[in-house]
Amino acid sequence: MNELLIRNAYVIDPVNGVNGEIRDITVKDGKIVESVGSRAVVVDAKGHLTLPGGIDSHTHICGTKVNFGRYMSPEDMRAGRGRAQPHMHAVSGYSVPTVYANNYRYSAMGYTTILEGAMAPMEARHTHEEFRHMTLHDTMANTLFDGNWSVMEAIAEGDLKKAAAVVAWTLSAVKGFGLKLTNPGGSEMWGFGKNVSCIHQKVDHFGVTPAEIIEYMIRANELLKLPHSVHLHCNNLGKPGNYKCTLETMNRTPDLNDKRQSLYLTHVQFHSYGGSKWSDLCSKSDDIAWMVNRKPQVAIDMGQVMFGKTTTMTADGPMEFNLYRMYHNKWSNHDVELETASGIIPVFYSRKNLVNSIMWAIGLELALQVKSPWQCMLTTDSPNGAPFVKYPEITALLMSRKYRDEELSRTHPDTEKRTLLHSLDRELDWYDIAVMTRSAQAKALGVTGLGKGHLGVGADADIAIYPVKVGDIDPTVEYEKVIKALSQTEYTIKKGLIVCRNGNCLVEGRNTVYWVDPQVPDEYRLENDPEFIKKFERYYSVKLSNYPVRESYMHENYRIETHPDFD
Amino acid sequence: MSTVTLTAKGTHELYLEAYNVTPDAFAGKTADEIAGLECHEGNRKGKLGEYFDIDGNGGETAADTQIIVKGNCKKIKRIGQQMTAGEIIVESDCDMYTAGWMKGGKVTVKGNVDSFCGIGMAGGEFIVEGNAQNYLGSAYRGDWRGMTGGLIHVKGNAGNDVATFMRGGKIIIDGDAFLHVCTHGEGGTVVIKGNVESRVGGQMVKGDIYVYGQIKYMMPGFKYVDDVEAEAVEGEKLTFAHYIGDLGERHSKRKGEIIYGNIYLKK
């Protein structure tokens, strides 16, 4: 295969402790190597900012839910149209764009690895079908276990190994990567029109609490030695006063893994609200950040809200119903049999609206108050807070106090009274940003060892070169240049192949789906458990034999085999 | 006011997307320049000159430009789309999206129009002497921000889905309409002088619908309250049975009073 020599790159590679060194990067067969021959293709980086390929650790781009967002929003398809080009399909859509639009736009921003935040196990095939066409990205899918009957039954019996066995079987059956809990317990209650109030209310019929589900799943996750930790969307999303629930969830998290966090809390912005109703909503980001700072076992992502039109979509059915009652607009809702739920609603975040302004401020506050960027990742929970194309703007807001103040002055006049953004002086630097957009993600997902998120020898040659010289601009003042530079790379390199140049994608690309396959002892294999088979055949609408996504169904994929210790 | 006369040659085999036939695009241009404006036949890009004989120059501004379109326009879409001022007179039938997203000025069609005409209109006047098909003065499919201003007057009948998500402005239909009038209405006025089949005002929270003929099947979410005298069209004072609804929806309050959508049915 081709050899590649990137000359004169200004490299920031936090995993290997490199902060701004001019060096050459050599690539052979899609991997970074010590040296290459004289016939290597040469790319001149001209001293421009060069980072490992971006990783999005929580986004919604592939799957049934996203697709439903597409077909309930024909008006969204009018936005963001692009014509076909030699190696690019025609695209359309803004907040719920077509698969190719996601593919190209992420690549143009220098991203190379994407994690779909919520895949309902029963509907995994759709996610994998869309993954196949994310040709410029390696992909992985978090699999939902929040309302899984078998899991809750095992927890009610107090049988951790059985709960782990259910997770193991499901993950390898649906080719999932991580264990996701969305409003644990709440999505099952939603099947009966109810929700759970916080983590100590018992789920009807099963008699387990969300707190128990979370704790058992954290322990099962570590028992199965999964690369990623439990990925949690806390209970009570978007309710004023929910920060107490979030704090308690964090406080209960055991520290079970020395390589990464034991619990990943996603879109924490939506879980950091004080007050008791919408009219007295306020920011509690300081409490949340304080807790994150003293708990190395948790990591969070921002879930930043940006002003404008977008579409919210989550497996948290009851929350979406509450949103519907506020907006009275079109709404979709779905119950996934024995597993989970979902809902979708288009929204418009307005600067003139106080609640929206507070939400906007909270996301930034979290990122600025969490001391270690390794514990706070930059996301919008795309497209819930904003479509991912807003990442460069968020980066600029975090790097420039001036830009924040200007934007803050354009929000609702009462925002300052309810938030503390105006009091935060911290301005992140390029190194922090590199951590928050790739290295911390790689560490949190446990894929650093698979060659993701760094540029050391042996790593995958996923590289993004941005058209900016770090020494030449002052990001605290010239934030517009930061936005421009990060919106479009000069080169995006995926596995040693230049896939995107100045926003034009050049090849079809090759992509890999990562999934885990925990090897549990025979007596814990669910396919050998007559009781599980009987229940499955009785309650599911599909046959057990039709349920797993066969490997032959998959495109290129990488199986991560783990060997849990069940004794 | 300067007049530009377009005569359709009928040379297009597919539907012609004449989105540049607006006073805004023609203003300040000579006949030759107008002939060079872009249009689409199917997915092929073409020039207006290929499809129309063009006579006369545009005025200095859109407001002093009048366009008269002659010949058979039955397969021509998007005439007057997004125009802000000036006047267009079409002497035959027109296809879809005529006067779509119009902001000002006046469009007169002497024949019939197809679906999606006057969609998302914000201002101006749109007059159809014949019939209109579906989605007259409606929101774009999937959108929840429909017509906000202006006047649509159809002298014949209209099809289904008139004024979906209407927020303002006025639609007058001299003939009949069929299903779905002012669904999700949030303001504005619809006057139908003929009969309507059913589903009038479904999920409507604000706005007025006047029907001079009969509504064959009334929505169950509407309740009769009283008889009122009202002037739906200037100079026509009539007595109507007044219904409020849609009672299945949430309604906002103003000064302590709940605001409803209104249907006025002529007595």
mmCIF file of N, CA and C in Angstrom, chain A residues 499-544:
data_model
loop_
_atom_site.group_PDB
_atom_site.id
_atom_site.type_symbol
_atom_site.label_atom_id
_atom_site.label_comp_id
_atom_site.label_asym_id
_atom_site.label_seq_id
_atom_site.Cartn_x
_atom_site.Cartn_y
_atom_site.Cartn_z
ATOM 1 N N VAL A 499 -8.491 11.577 2.443
ATOM 2 C CA VAL A 499 -9.899 11.395 2.092
ATOM 3 C C VAL A 499 -10.606 12.712 1.831
ATOM 4 N N CYS A 500 -10.081 13.787 2.403
ATOM 5 C CA CYS A 500 -10.775 15.052 2.248
ATOM 6 C C CYS A 500 -9.760 16.171 2.154
ATOM 7 N N ARG A 501 -9.906 17.018 1.157
ATOM 8 C CA ARG A 501 -8.954 18.102 0.939
ATOM 9 C C ARG A 501 -9.751 19.380 0.787
ATOM 10 N N ASN A 502 -9.545 20.329 1.699
ATOM 11 C CA ASN A 502 -10.272 21.608 1.660
ATOM 12 C C ASN A 502 -11.782 21.426 1.493
ATOM 13 N N GLY A 503 -12.324 20.457 2.186
ATOM 14 C CA GLY A 503 -13.776 20.257 2.152
ATOM 15 C C GLY A 503 -14.263 19.374 1.019
ATOM 16 N N ASN A 504 -13.391 19.005 0.090
ATOM 17 C CA ASN A 504 -13.815 18.104 -0.983
ATOM 18 C C ASN A 504 -13.366 16.683 -0.672
ATOM 19 N N CYS A 505 -14.317 15.808 -0.567
ATOM 20 C CA CYS A 505 -13.956 14.431 -0.273
ATOM 21 C C CYS A 505 -13.488 13.784 -1.566
ATOM 22 N N LEU A 506 -12.373 13.085 -1.477
ATOM 23 C CA LEU A 506 -11.676 12.667 -2.688
ATOM 24 C C LEU A 506 -11.865 11.201 -3.051
ATOM 25 N N VAL A 507 -12.234 10.401 -2.079
ATOM 26 C CA VAL A 507 -12.335 8.963 -2.354
ATOM 27 C C VAL A 507 -13.601 8.424 -1.710
ATOM 28 N N GLU A 508 -13.937 7.210 -2.023
ATOM 29 C CA GLU A 508 -15.064 6.562 -1.355
ATOM 30 C C GLU A 508 -14.684 6.177 0.077
ATOM 31 N N GLY A 509 -13.423 5.848 0.270
ATOM 32 C CA GLY A 509 -12.941 5.553 1.617
ATOM 33 C C GLY A 509 -13.236 4.128 2.055
ATOM 34 N N ARG A 510 -12.582 3.745 3.145
ATOM 35 C CA ARG A 510 -12.814 2.419 3.716
ATOM 36 C C ARG A 510 -13.060 2.592 5.191
ATOM 37 N N ASN A 511 -14.090 1.968 5.676
ATOM 38 C CA ASN A 511 -14.432 2.179 7.073
ATOM 39 C C ASN A 511 -14.613 0.854 7.795
ATOM 40 N N THR A 512 -14.407 0.901 9.078
ATOM 41 C CA THR A 512 -14.475 -0.300 9.900
ATOM 42 C C THR A 512 -15.478 -0.085 11.020
ATOM 43 N N VAL A 513 -16.277 -1.088 11.299
ATOM 44 C CA VAL A 513 -17.172 -1.030 12.452
ATOM 45 C C VAL A 513 -16.507 -1.812 13.589
ATOM 46 N N TYR A 514 -16.358 -1.179 14.735
ATOM 47 C CA TYR A 514 -15.775 -1.849 15.904
ATOM 48 C C TYR A 514 -16.910 -2.408 16.755
ATOM 49 N N TRP A 515 -16.788 -3.661 17.152
ATOM 50 C CA TRP A 515 -17.796 -4.220 18.055
ATOM 51 C C TRP A 515 -17.128 -5.177 19.021
ATOM 52 N N VAL A 516 -17.798 -5.444 20.123
ATOM 53 C CA VAL A 516 -17.177 -6.281 21.149
ATOM 54 C C VAL A 516 -17.858 -7.646 21.214
ATOM 55 N N ASP A 517 -17.088 -8.621 21.575
ATOM 56 C CA ASP A 517 -17.587 -9.988 21.665
ATOM 57 C C ASP A 517 -17.029 -10.636 22.935
ATOM 58 N N PRO A 518 -17.684 -10.398 24.066
ATOM 59 C CA PRO A 518 -17.172 -10.972 25.311
ATOM 60 C C PRO A 518 -17.399 -12.500 25.325
ATOM 61 N N GLN A 519 -16.365 -13.223 25.668
ATOM 62 C CA GLN A 519 -16.459 -14.693 25.700
ATOM 63 C C GLN A 519 -16.802 -15.136 27.116
ATOM 64 N N VAL A 520 -18.075 -15.484 27.316
ATOM 65 C CA VAL A 520 -18.475 -15.892 28.665
ATOM 66 C C VAL A 520 -18.464 -17.417 28.739
ATOM 67 N N PRO A 521 -18.328 -17.995 29.950
ATOM 68 C CA PRO A 521 -18.326 -19.458 30.067
ATOM 69 C C PRO A 521 -19.641 -20.043 29.526
ATOM 70 N N ASP A 522 -19.584 -21.302 29.102
ATOM 71 C CA ASP A 522 -20.735 -21.948 28.468
ATOM 72 C C ASP A 522 -22.015 -21.877 29.295
ATOM 73 N N GLU A 523 -21.884 -22.040 30.612
ATOM 74 C CA GLU A 523 -23.105 -22.052 31.422
ATOM 75 C C GLU A 523 -23.762 -20.682 31.487
ATOM 76 N N TYR A 524 -23.030 -19.639 31.061
ATOM 77 C CA TYR A 524 -23.621 -18.302 31.043
ATOM 78 C C TYR A 524 -23.986 -17.834 29.639
ATOM 79 N N ARG A 525 -23.862 -18.712 28.679
ATOM 80 C CA ARG A 525 -24.220 -18.304 27.317
ATOM 81 C C ARG A 525 -25.739 -18.377 27.185
ATOM 82 N N LEU A 526 -26.350 -17.255 26.850
ATOM 83 C CA LEU A 526 -27.809 -17.194 26.852
ATOM 84 C C LEU A 526 -28.428 -18.138 25.836
ATOM 85 N N GLU A 527 -27.721 -18.371 24.731
ATOM 86 C CA GLU A 527 -28.313 -19.255 23.728
ATOM 87 C C GLU A 527 -28.429 -20.686 24.246
ATOM 88 N N ASN A 528 -27.767 -20.987 25.385
ATOM 89 C CA ASN A 528 -27.910 -22.314 25.987
ATOM 90 C C ASN A 528 -28.932 -22.320 27.122
ATOM 91 N N ASP A 529 -29.558 -21.183 27.358
ATOM 92 C CA ASP A 529 -30.439 -21.070 28.529
ATOM 93 C C ASP A 529 -31.898 -21.261 28.096
ATOM 94 N N PRO A 530 -32.491 -22.417 28.391
ATOM 95 C CA PRO A 530 -33.847 -22.689 27.894
ATOM 96 C C PRO A 530 -34.876 -21.665 28.373
ATOM 97 N N GLU A 531 -34.650 -21.139 29.576
ATOM 98 C CA GLU A 531 -35.623 -20.179 30.108
ATOM 99 C C GLU A 531 -35.593 -18.875 29.298
ATOM 100 N N PHE A 532 -34.388 -18.437 28.937
ATOM 101 C CA PHE A 532 -34.255 -17.220 28.140
ATOM 102 C C PHE A 532 -34.888 -17.417 26.761
ATOM 103 N N ILE A 533 -34.623 -18.579 26.167
ATOM 104 C CA ILE A 533 -35.174 -18.853 24.826
ATOM 105 C C ILE A 533 -36.703 -18.822 24.882
ATOM 106 N N LYS A 534 -37.243 -19.445 25.917
ATOM 107 C CA LYS A 534 -38.697 -19.507 26.052
ATOM 108 C C LYS A 534 -39.287 -18.103 26.174
ATOM 109 N N LYS A 535 -38.658 -17.301 27.004
ATOM 110 C CA LYS A 535 -39.161 -15.938 27.198
ATOM 111 C C LYS A 535 -39.029 -15.121 25.933
ATOM 112 N N PHE A 536 -37.914 -15.289 25.268
ATOM 113 C CA PHE A 536 -37.693 -14.523 24.038
ATOM 114 C C PHE A 536 -38.777 -14.844 23.023
ATOM 115 N N GLU A 537 -39.010 -16.145 22.825
ATOM 116 C CA GLU A 537 -40.002 -16.553 21.816
ATOM 117 C C GLU A 537 -41.401 -16.070 22.210
ATOM 118 N N ARG A 538 -41.627 -15.960 23.516
ATOM 119 C CA ARG A 538 -42.947 -15.569 23.960
ATOM 120 C C ARG A 538 -43.187 -14.061 23.842
ATOM 121 N N TYR A 539 -42.204 -13.273 24.196
ATOM 122 C CA TYR A 539 -42.447 -11.830 24.309
ATOM 123 C C TYR A 539 -41.961 -10.995 23.137
ATOM 124 N N TYR A 540 -40.940 -11.453 22.418
ATOM 125 C CA TYR A 540 -40.458 -10.638 21.295
ATOM 126 C C TYR A 540 -41.321 -10.870 20.066
ATOM 127 N N SER A 541 -41.342 -9.885 19.172
ATOM 128 C CA SER A 541 -42.088 -10.065 17.934
ATOM 129 C C SER A 541 -41.215 -10.690 16.853
ATOM 130 N N VAL A 542 -39.924 -10.910 17.168
ATOM 131 C CA VAL A 542 -39.063 -11.592 16.192
ATOM 132 C C VAL A 542 -38.596 -12.914 16.793
ATOM 133 N N LYS A 543 -38.184 -13.808 15.929
ATOM 134 C CA LYS A 543 -37.667 -15.091 16.411
ATOM 135 C C LYS A 543 -36.223 -14.909 16.862
ATOM 136 N N LEU A 544 -35.849 -15.693 17.852
ATOM 137 C CA LEU A 544 -34.486 -15.593 18.384
ATOM 138 C C LEU A 544 -33.456 -15.812 17.281
#
